[in-house]
CSV table of C-alpha atoms in Angstrom, one decimal:
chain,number,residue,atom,x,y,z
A,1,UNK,CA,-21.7,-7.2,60.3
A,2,UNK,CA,-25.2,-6.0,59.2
A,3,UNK,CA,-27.9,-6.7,61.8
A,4,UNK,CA,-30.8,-9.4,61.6
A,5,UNK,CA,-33.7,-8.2,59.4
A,6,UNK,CA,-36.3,-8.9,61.6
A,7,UNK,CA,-35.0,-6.8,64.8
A,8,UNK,CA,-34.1,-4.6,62.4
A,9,UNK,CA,-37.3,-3.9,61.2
A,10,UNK,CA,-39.0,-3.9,64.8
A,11,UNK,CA,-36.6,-1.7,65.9
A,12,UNK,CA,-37.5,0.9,62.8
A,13,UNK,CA,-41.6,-0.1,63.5
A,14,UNK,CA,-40.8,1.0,67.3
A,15,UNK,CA,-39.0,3.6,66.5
A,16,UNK,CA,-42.2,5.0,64.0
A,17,UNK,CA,-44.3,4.2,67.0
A,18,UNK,CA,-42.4,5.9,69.3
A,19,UNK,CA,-42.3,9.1,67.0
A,20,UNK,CA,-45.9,9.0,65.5
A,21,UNK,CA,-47.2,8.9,69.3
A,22,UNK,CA,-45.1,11.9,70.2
A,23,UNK,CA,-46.1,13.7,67.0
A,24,UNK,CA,-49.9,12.8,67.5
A,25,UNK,CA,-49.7,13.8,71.4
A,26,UNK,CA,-47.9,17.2,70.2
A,27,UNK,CA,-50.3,18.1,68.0
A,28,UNK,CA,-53.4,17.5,70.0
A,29,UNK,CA,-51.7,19.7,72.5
A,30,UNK,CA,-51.1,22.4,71.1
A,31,UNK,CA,-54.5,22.5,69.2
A,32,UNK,CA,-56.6,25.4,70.5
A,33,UNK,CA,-59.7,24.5,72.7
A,34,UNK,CA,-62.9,25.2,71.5
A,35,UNK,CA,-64.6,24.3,75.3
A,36,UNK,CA,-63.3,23.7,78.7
A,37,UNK,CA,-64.2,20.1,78.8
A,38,UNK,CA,-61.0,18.1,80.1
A,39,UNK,CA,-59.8,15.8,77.3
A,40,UNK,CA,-60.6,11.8,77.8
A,41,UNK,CA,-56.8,11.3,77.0
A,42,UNK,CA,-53.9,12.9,79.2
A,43,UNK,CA,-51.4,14.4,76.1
A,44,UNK,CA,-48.7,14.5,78.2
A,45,UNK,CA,-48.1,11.7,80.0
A,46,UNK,CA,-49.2,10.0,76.8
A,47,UNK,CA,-46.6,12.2,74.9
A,48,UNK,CA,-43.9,10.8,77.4
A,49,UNK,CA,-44.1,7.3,76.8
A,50,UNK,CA,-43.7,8.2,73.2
A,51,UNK,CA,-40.8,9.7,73.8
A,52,UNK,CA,-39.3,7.1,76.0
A,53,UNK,CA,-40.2,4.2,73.1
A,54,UNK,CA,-38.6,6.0,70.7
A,55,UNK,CA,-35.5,6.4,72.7
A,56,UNK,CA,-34.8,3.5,73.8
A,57,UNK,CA,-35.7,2.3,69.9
A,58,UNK,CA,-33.2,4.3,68.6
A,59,UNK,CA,-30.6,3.2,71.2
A,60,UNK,CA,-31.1,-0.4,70.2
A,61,UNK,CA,-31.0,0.7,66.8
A,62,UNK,CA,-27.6,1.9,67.2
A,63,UNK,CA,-26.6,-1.3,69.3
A,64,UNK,CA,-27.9,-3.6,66.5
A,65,UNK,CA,-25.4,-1.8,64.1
A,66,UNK,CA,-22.4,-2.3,66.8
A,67,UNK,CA,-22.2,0.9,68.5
A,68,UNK,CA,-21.7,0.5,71.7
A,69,UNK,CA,-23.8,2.6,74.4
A,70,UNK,CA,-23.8,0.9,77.7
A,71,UNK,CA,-21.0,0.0,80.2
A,72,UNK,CA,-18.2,-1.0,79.2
């Protein structure tokens, strides 16, 4: 049974979220400094939570199309 549109497609925006914040934070990390001024944003921690919302987006993801992935 194909899942509901509309979790389905806030589960894929999530999931872009998740993945375009990690990318972004990646990026900016690994860009060379030009001065020794600390950044306003911490990457990492930053780069973390990107990580974590795409997770648990593409868990749900797989839940919404009947795999199971918890207890059972």
């Amino acid at each position: 049974m194909p899942p509901d549109p509309l979790d389905l497609w806030l589960t894929l925006a999530a999931l872009a979220v998740g993945l375009g914040l990690m990318a972004l934070m990646a990026w900016l990390e690994r860009r060379p400094r030009r001065d020794l001024n600390p950044r306003l944003v911490p990457t990492t921690p930053v780069l973390f939570v990107g990580t974590a919302i795409a997770l648990l987006a593409l868990v749900h993801l797989l839940n919404l199309w009947g795999i199971h992935t918890g207890r059972q």
